[in-house]
Coordinates of C-alpha atoms and ligand atoms in Angstrom, one line a residue:
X19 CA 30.6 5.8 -22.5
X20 CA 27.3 5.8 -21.0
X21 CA 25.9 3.0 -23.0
X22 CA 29.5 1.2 -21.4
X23 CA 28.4 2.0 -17.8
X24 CA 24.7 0.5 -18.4
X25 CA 25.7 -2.9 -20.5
X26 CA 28.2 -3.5 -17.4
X27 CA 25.6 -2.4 -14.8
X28 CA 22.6 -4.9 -16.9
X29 CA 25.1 -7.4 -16.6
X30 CA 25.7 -7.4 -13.1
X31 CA 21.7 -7.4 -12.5
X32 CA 21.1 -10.2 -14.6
X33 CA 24.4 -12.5 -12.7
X34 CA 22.8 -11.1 -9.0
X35 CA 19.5 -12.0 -10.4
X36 CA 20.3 -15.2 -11.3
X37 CA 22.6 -16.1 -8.4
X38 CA 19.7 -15.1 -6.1
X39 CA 16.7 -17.3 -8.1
X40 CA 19.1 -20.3 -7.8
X41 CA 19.7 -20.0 -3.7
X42 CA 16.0 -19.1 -3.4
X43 CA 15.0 -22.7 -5.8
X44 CA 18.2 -24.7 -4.5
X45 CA 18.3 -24.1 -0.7
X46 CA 14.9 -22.2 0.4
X47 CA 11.8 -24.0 -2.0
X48 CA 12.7 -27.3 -0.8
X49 CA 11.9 -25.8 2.7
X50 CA 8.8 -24.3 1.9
X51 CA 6.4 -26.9 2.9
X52 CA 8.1 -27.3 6.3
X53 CA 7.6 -23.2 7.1
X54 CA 4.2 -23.7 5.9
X55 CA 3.4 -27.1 8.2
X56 CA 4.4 -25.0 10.9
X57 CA 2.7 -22.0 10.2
X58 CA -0.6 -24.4 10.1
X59 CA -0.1 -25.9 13.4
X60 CA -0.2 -22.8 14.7
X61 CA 3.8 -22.6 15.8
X62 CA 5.9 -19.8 14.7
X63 CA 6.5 -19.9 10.9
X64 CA 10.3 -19.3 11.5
X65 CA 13.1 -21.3 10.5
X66 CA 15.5 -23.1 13.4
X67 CA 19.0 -21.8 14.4
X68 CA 20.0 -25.7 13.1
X69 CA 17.9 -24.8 9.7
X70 CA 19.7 -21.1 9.4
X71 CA 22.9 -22.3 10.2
X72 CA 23.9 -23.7 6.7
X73 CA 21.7 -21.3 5.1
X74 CA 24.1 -18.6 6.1
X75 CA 27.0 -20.9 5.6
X76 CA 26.2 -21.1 2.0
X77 CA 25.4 -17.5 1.1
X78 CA 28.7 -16.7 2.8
X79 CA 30.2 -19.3 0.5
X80 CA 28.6 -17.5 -3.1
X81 CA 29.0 -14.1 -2.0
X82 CA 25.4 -13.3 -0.8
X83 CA 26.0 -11.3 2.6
X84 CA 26.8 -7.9 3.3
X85 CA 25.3 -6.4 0.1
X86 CA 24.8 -2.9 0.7
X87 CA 27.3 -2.8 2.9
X88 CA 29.9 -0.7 2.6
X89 CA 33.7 -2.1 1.1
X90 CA 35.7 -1.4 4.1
X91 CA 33.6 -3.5 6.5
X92 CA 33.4 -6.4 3.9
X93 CA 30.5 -5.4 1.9
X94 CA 29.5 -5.2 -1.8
X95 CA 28.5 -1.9 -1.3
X96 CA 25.2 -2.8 -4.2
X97 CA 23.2 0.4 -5.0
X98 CA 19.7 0.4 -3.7
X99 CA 18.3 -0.1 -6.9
X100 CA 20.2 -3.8 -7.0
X101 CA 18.9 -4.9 -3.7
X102 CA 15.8 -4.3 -5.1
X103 CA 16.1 -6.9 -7.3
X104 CA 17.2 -9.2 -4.6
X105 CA 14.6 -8.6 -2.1
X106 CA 12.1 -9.4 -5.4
X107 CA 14.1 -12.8 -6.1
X108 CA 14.0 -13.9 -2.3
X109 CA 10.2 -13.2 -1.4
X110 CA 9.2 -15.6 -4.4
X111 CA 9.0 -17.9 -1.4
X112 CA 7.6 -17.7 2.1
X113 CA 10.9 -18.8 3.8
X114 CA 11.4 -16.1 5.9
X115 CA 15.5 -15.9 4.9
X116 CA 17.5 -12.7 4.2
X117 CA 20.9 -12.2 3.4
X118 CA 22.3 -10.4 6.3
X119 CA 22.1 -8.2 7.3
X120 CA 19.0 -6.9 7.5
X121 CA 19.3 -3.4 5.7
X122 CA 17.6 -0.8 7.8
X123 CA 19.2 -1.2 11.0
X124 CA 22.4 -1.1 8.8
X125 CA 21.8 2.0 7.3
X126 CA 20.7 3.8 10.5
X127 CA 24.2 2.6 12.2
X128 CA 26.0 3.5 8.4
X129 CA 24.1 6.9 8.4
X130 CA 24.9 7.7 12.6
X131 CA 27.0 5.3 14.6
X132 CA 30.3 6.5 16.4
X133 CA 33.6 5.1 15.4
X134 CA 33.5 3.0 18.9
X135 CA 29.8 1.8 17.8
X136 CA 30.9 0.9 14.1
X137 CA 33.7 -1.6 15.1
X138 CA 31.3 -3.0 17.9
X139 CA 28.0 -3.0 16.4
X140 CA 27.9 -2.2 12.6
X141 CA 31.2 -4.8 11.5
X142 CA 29.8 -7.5 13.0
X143 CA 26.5 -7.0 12.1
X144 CA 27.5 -6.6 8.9
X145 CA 29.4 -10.0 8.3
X146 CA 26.2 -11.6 9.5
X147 CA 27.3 -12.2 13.3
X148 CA 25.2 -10.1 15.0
X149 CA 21.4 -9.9 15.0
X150 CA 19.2 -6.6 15.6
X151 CA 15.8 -5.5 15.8
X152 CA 14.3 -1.9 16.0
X153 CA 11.6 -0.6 19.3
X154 CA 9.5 2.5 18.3
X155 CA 6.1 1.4 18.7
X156 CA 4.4 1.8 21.9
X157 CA 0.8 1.1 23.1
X158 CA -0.3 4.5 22.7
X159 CA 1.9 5.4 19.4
X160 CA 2.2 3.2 16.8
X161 CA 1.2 4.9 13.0
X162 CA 2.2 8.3 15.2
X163 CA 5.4 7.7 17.0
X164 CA 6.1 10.7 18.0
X165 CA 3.8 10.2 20.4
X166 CA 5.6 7.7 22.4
X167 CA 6.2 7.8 26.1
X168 CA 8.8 5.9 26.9
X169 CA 11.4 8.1 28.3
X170 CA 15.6 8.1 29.1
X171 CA 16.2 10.8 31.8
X172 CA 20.1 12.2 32.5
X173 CA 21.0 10.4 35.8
X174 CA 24.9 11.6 36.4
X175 CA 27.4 9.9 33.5
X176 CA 24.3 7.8 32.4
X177 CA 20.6 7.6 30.8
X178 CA 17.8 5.5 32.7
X179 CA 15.1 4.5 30.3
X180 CA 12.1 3.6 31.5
X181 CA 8.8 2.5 29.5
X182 CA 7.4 0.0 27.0
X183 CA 7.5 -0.9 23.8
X184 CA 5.3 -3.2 21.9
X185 CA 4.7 -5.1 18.8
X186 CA 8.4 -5.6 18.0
X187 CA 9.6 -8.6 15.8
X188 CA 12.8 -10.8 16.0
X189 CA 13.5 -9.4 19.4
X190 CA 14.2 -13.1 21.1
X191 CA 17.1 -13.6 18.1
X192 CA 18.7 -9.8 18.6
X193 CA 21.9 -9.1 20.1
X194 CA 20.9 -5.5 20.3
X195 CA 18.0 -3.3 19.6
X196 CA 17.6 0.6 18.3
X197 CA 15.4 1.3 20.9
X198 CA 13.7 4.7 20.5
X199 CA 12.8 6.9 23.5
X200 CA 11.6 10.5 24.3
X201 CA 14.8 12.9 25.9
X202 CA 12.7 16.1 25.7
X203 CA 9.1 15.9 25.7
X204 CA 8.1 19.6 24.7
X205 CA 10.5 18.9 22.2
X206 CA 8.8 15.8 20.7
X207 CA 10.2 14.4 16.9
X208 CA 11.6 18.0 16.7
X209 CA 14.6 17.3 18.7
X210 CA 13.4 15.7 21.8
X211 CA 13.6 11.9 20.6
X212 CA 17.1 9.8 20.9
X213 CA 18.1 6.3 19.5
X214 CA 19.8 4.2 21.9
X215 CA 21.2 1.0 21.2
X216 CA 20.4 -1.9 24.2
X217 CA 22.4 -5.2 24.6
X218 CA 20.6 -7.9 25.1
X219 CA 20.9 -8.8 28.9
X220 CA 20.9 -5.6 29.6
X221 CA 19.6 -5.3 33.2
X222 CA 15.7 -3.9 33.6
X223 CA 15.2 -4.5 29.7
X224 CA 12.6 -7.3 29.1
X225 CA 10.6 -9.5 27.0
X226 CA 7.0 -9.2 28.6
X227 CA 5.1 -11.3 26.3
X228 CA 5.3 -13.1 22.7
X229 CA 2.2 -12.1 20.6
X230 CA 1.0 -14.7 18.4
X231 CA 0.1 -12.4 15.1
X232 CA -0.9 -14.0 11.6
X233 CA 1.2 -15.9 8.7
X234 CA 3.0 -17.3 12.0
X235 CA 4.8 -14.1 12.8
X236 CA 5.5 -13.0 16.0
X237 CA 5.6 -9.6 18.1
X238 CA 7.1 -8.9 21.1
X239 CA 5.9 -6.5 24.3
X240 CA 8.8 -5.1 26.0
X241 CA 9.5 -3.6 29.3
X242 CA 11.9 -0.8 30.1
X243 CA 12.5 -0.5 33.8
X244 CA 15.4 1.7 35.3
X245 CA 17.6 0.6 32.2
X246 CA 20.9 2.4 32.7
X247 CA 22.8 3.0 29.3
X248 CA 26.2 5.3 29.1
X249 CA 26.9 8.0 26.4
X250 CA 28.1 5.3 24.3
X251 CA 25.0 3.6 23.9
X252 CA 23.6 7.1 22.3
X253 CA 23.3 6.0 18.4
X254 CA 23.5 9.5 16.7
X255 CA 23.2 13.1 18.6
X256 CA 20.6 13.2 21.6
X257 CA 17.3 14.5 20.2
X258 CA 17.8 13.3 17.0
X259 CA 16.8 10.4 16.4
X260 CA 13.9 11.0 14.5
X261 CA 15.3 11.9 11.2
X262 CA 17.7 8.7 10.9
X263 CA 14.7 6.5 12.4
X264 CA 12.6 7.7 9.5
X265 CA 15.3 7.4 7.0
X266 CA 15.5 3.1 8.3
X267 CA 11.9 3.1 7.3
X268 CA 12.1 4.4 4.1
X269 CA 14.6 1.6 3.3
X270 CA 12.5 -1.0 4.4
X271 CA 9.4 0.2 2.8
X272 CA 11.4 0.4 -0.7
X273 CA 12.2 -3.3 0.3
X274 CA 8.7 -3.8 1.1
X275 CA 7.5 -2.6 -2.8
X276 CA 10.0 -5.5 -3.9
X277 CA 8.9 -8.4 -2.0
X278 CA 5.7 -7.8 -2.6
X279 CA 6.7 -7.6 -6.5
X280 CA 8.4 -11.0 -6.1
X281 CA 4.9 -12.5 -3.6
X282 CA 3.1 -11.4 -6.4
X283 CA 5.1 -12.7 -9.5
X284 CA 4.8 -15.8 -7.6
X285 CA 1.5 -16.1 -6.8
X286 CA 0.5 -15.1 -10.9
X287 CA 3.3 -18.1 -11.7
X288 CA 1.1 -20.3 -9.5
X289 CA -2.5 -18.9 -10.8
X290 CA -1.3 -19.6 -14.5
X291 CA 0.0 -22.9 -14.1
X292 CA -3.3 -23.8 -12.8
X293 CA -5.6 -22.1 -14.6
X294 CA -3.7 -23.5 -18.3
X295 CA -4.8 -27.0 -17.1
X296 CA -8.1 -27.1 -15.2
X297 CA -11.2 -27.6 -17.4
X298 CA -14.8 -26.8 -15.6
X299 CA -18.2 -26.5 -17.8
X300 CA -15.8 -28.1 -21.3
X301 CA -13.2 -25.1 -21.5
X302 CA -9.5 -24.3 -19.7
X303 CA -9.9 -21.9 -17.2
X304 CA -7.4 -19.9 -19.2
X305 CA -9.9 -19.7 -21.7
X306 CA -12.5 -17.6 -19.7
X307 CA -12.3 -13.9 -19.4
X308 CA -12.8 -13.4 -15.9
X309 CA -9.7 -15.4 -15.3
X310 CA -7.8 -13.7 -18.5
X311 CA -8.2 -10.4 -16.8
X312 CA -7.1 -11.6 -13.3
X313 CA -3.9 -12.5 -15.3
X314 CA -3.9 -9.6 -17.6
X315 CA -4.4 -7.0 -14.4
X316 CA -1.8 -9.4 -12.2
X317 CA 0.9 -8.8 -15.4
X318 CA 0.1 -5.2 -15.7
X319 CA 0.8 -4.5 -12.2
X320 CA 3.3 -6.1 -11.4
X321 CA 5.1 -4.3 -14.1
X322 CA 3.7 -1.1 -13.1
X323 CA 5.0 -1.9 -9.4
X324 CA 8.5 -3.1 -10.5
X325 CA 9.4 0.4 -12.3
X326 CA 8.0 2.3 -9.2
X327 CA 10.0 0.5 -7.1
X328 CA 13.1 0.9 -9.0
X329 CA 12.8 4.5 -9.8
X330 CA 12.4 5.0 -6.0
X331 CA 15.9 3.1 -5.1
X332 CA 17.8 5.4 -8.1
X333 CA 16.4 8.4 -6.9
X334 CA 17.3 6.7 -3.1
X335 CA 21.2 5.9 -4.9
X336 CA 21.2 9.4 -6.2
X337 CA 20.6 10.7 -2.9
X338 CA 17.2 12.5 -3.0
X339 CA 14.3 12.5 -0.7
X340 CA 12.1 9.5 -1.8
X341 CA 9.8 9.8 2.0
X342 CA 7.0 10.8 -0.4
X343 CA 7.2 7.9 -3.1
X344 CA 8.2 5.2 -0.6
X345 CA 5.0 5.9 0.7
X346 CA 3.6 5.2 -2.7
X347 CA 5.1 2.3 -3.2
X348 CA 4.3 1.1 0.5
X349 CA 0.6 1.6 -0.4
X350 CA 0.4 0.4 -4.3
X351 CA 2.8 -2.7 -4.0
X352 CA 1.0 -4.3 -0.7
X353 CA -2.5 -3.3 -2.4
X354 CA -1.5 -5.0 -5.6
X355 CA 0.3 -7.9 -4.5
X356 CA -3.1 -8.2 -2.0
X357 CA -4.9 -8.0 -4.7
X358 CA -2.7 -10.9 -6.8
X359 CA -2.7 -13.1 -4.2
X360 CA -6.4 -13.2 -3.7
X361 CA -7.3 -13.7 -7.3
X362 CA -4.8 -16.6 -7.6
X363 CA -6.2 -18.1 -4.6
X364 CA -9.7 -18.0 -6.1
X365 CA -8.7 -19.1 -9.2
X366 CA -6.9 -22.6 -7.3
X367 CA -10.9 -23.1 -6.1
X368 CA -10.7 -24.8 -2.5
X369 CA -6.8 -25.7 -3.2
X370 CA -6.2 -21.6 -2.6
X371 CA -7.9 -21.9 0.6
X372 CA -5.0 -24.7 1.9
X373 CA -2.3 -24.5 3.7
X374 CA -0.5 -26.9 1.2
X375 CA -0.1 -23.9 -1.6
X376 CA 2.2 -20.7 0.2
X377 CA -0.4 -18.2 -1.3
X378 CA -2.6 -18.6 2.2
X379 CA 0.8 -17.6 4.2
X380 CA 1.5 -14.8 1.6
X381 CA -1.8 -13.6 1.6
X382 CA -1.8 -13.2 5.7
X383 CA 1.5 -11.3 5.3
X384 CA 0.7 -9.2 2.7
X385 CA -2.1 -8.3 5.1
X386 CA 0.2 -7.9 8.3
X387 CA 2.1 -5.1 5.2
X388 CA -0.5 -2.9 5.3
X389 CA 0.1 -2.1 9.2
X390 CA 3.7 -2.1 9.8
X391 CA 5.5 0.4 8.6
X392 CA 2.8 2.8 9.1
X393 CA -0.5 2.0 8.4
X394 CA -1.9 2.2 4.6
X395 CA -4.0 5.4 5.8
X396 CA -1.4 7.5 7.1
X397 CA 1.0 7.0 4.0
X398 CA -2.3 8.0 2.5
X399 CA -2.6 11.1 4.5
X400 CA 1.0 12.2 4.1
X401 CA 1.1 11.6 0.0
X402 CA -2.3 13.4 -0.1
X403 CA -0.8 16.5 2.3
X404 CA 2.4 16.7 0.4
X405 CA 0.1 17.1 -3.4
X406 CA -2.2 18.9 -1.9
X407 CA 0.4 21.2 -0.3
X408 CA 2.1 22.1 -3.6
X409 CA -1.4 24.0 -4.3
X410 CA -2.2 25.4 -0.8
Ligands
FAD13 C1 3.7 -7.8 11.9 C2 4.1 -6.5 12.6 C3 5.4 -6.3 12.8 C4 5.8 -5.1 13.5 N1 7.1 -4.9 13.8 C5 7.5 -3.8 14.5 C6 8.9 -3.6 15.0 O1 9.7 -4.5 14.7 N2 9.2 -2.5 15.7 C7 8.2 -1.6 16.0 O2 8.6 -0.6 16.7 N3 6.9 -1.7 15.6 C8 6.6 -2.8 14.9 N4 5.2 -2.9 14.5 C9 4.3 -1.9 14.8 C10 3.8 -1.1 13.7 O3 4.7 -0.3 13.2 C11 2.5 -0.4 14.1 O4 1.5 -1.4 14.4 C12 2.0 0.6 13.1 O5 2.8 1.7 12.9 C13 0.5 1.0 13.5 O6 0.5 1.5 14.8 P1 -0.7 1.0 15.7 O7 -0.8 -0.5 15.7 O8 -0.6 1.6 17.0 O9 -2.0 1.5 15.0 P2 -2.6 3.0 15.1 O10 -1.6 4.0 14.9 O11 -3.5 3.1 16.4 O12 -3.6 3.0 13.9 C14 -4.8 2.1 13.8 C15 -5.5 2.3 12.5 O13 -6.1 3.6 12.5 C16 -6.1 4.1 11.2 N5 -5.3 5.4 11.2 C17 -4.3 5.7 12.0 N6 -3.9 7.0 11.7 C18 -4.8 7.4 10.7 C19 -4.9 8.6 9.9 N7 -4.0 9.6 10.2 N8 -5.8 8.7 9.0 C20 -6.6 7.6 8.7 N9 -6.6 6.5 9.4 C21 -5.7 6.4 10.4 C22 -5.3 3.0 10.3 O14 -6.3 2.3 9.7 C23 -4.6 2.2 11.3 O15 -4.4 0.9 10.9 C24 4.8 -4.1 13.8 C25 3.5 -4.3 13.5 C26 3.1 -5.5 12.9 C27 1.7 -5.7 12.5

């Protein structure tokens, strides 16, 4: 019976897998060079509503929207451990195109919103007609938000929010943003921090400034001034929004471990097709050791990475606490894919150091990785507290 359940499962990976690959080499590679042209003039690497139009058109068409979400609102309901695989397939390229929606907002509204919010927010979002972005960060908390500032008081029926939030992306696209803010300050990330959900147009919410960042991403600083929000703009119970807020992040740096699998798999695609045909000093490249173990350690860890990441989404499916390896896999899959990159860029010679090859634009956002998210140090700091506390 069991052996039943895993042919069918295998099968259904290797059609998603396959579907994906095509969408991603059909519709996204031949777009490639334009995200990159942009991204080397200095513009925003993005893709225009006219280009994302069809896009969205077509993965409607095949099936490829609403994933993991869940059956009644339309979805496919696909286990962690299958989006995986997706997120892997669609960062082979540096298109920056997902199959809505995005998945952690979607799980925070899945895992908290009212009945009210679900039918206005979490429906549409899900069939792809709404857009949302997420405000935690703050200048003064970023890798420590509980440490923010920006505060909603009790004013009467409503909540005035006042503050601001920075380095937050795709704001200019959202309909609405999960906007995080302090409701008790003794009370801190132990029940003094509330999600609220913002419509864009919202009166005294705005976009201060657009921060140019690398790879052609963008950031946004936002200002909070005497925002008024009803009860039903409260996503989950007042106070807690910490726990779902951290839960979003854990799906997104699961997510993170696959893309950087598929930036690496790509980049070592890249390295070895150059590397069998270039001859310096009378021999391949591919015939030198330095190079063989580039490809050799690029292989290696990739696989290594891969199985991390997919344990991490079964445990996530079989509903345990993965906080502590999605930290790991935060940390090793950016590190490795860095590492990938880097090599295949050296190996290219003066080619790797174009914009004409993606591996410049991958390598800038495998760097941007390492920040968002929470900085490679502090998931450093919390693996090495929770090992070391299972000695103390
Ligand atoms: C491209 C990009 C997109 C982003 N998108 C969003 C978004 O959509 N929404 C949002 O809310 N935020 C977003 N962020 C913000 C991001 O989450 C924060 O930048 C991140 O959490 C780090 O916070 P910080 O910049 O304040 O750095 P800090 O917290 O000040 O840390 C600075 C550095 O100090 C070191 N450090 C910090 N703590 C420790 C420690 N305990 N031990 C050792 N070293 C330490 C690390 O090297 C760290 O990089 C984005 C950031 C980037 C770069």
């Amino acid at each position: 019976m069991q052996k039943a359940v895993d042919a069918e499962y295998a099968e259904e990976e290797r059609m998603l897998v396959e579907l994906v690959r095509s969408f991603v080499d059909k519709e996204l590679m031949p777009i490639e060079k334009v995200v990159m042209a942009r991204e080397a003039a200095g513009e925003k690497a993005a893709l225009t509503a006219e280009e994302e139009a069809p896009l969205i058109e077509k993965c409607k068409e095949i099936g490829l929207f609403a994933l993991d979400a869940p059956e009644e609102f339309g979805g496919a309901n696909l286990p962690a451990a299958l989006m995986m695989r997706v997120h892997e397939e669609l960062k082979r390229t540096i298109v920056p195109f997902i199959f809505p929606p995005d998945s952690p907002n979607l799980h925070m509204l899945m895992a908290v919103a009212s009945d009210e919010q679900k039918t206005k927010y979490m429906e549409p979002y899900a069939r792809g007609e709404l857009k949302s972005c997420i405000g935690i960060s703050e200048p003064g908390a970023g890798g420590d938000p509980a440490k923010m500032r920006t505060r909603a008081v009790r004013d009467g029926d409503e909540w005035v929010l006042n503050g601001r939030k920075i380095w937050v992306s795709n704001v200019p696209s959202s309909d609405f943003i999960i906007l995080m803010a302090v409701t008790d300050q003794e009370l801190g990330a132990r029940g003094g921090i509330t999600a609220f959900i913002i419509d864009k147009g919202t009166p005294g919410f705005s976009i201060e400034r657009e921060i140019p960042m690398l790879g052609g991403h963008r950031t946004y600083e936002l200002v909070l001034e005497d925002v008024r929000l009803t009860d039903s703009q409260v996503l989950g119970a007042v106070g807690q929004g910490f726990a779902p807020m951290q839960k979003r992040l854990t799906v997104r740096r699961l997510e993170m471990g696959a893309s950087c699998v598929g930036m690496a798999e790509r980049a070592l695609e890249i390295m070895c097709q150059h590397v069998t045909q270039r001859e310096t000093f009378g021999q391949k490249l591919s015939d030198r050791q330095a190079i063989q173990w580039w490809v050799a350690d690029a292989a290696t860890k990739i696989h290594a990475t891969r199985l991390m990441v997919h344990d991490a989404a079964e445990r996530q499916d079989r509903g345990e606490d993965v906080r502590t390896v999605a930290s790991m896999v935060k940390v090793y899959a950016t590190e490795m894919a860095e590492e990938t990159v880097d090599h295949a860029m050296q190996s290219l010679g003066a080619m790797g150091m174009t914009r004409e090859v993606p591996l410049s634009m991958m390598s800038q956002k495998l760097r941007l990785m390492r920040i968002y998210e929470g900085p490679t140090e502090v998931h450093r700091m919390v693996i090495a507290r929770r090992t070391l506390g299972a000695y103390a």
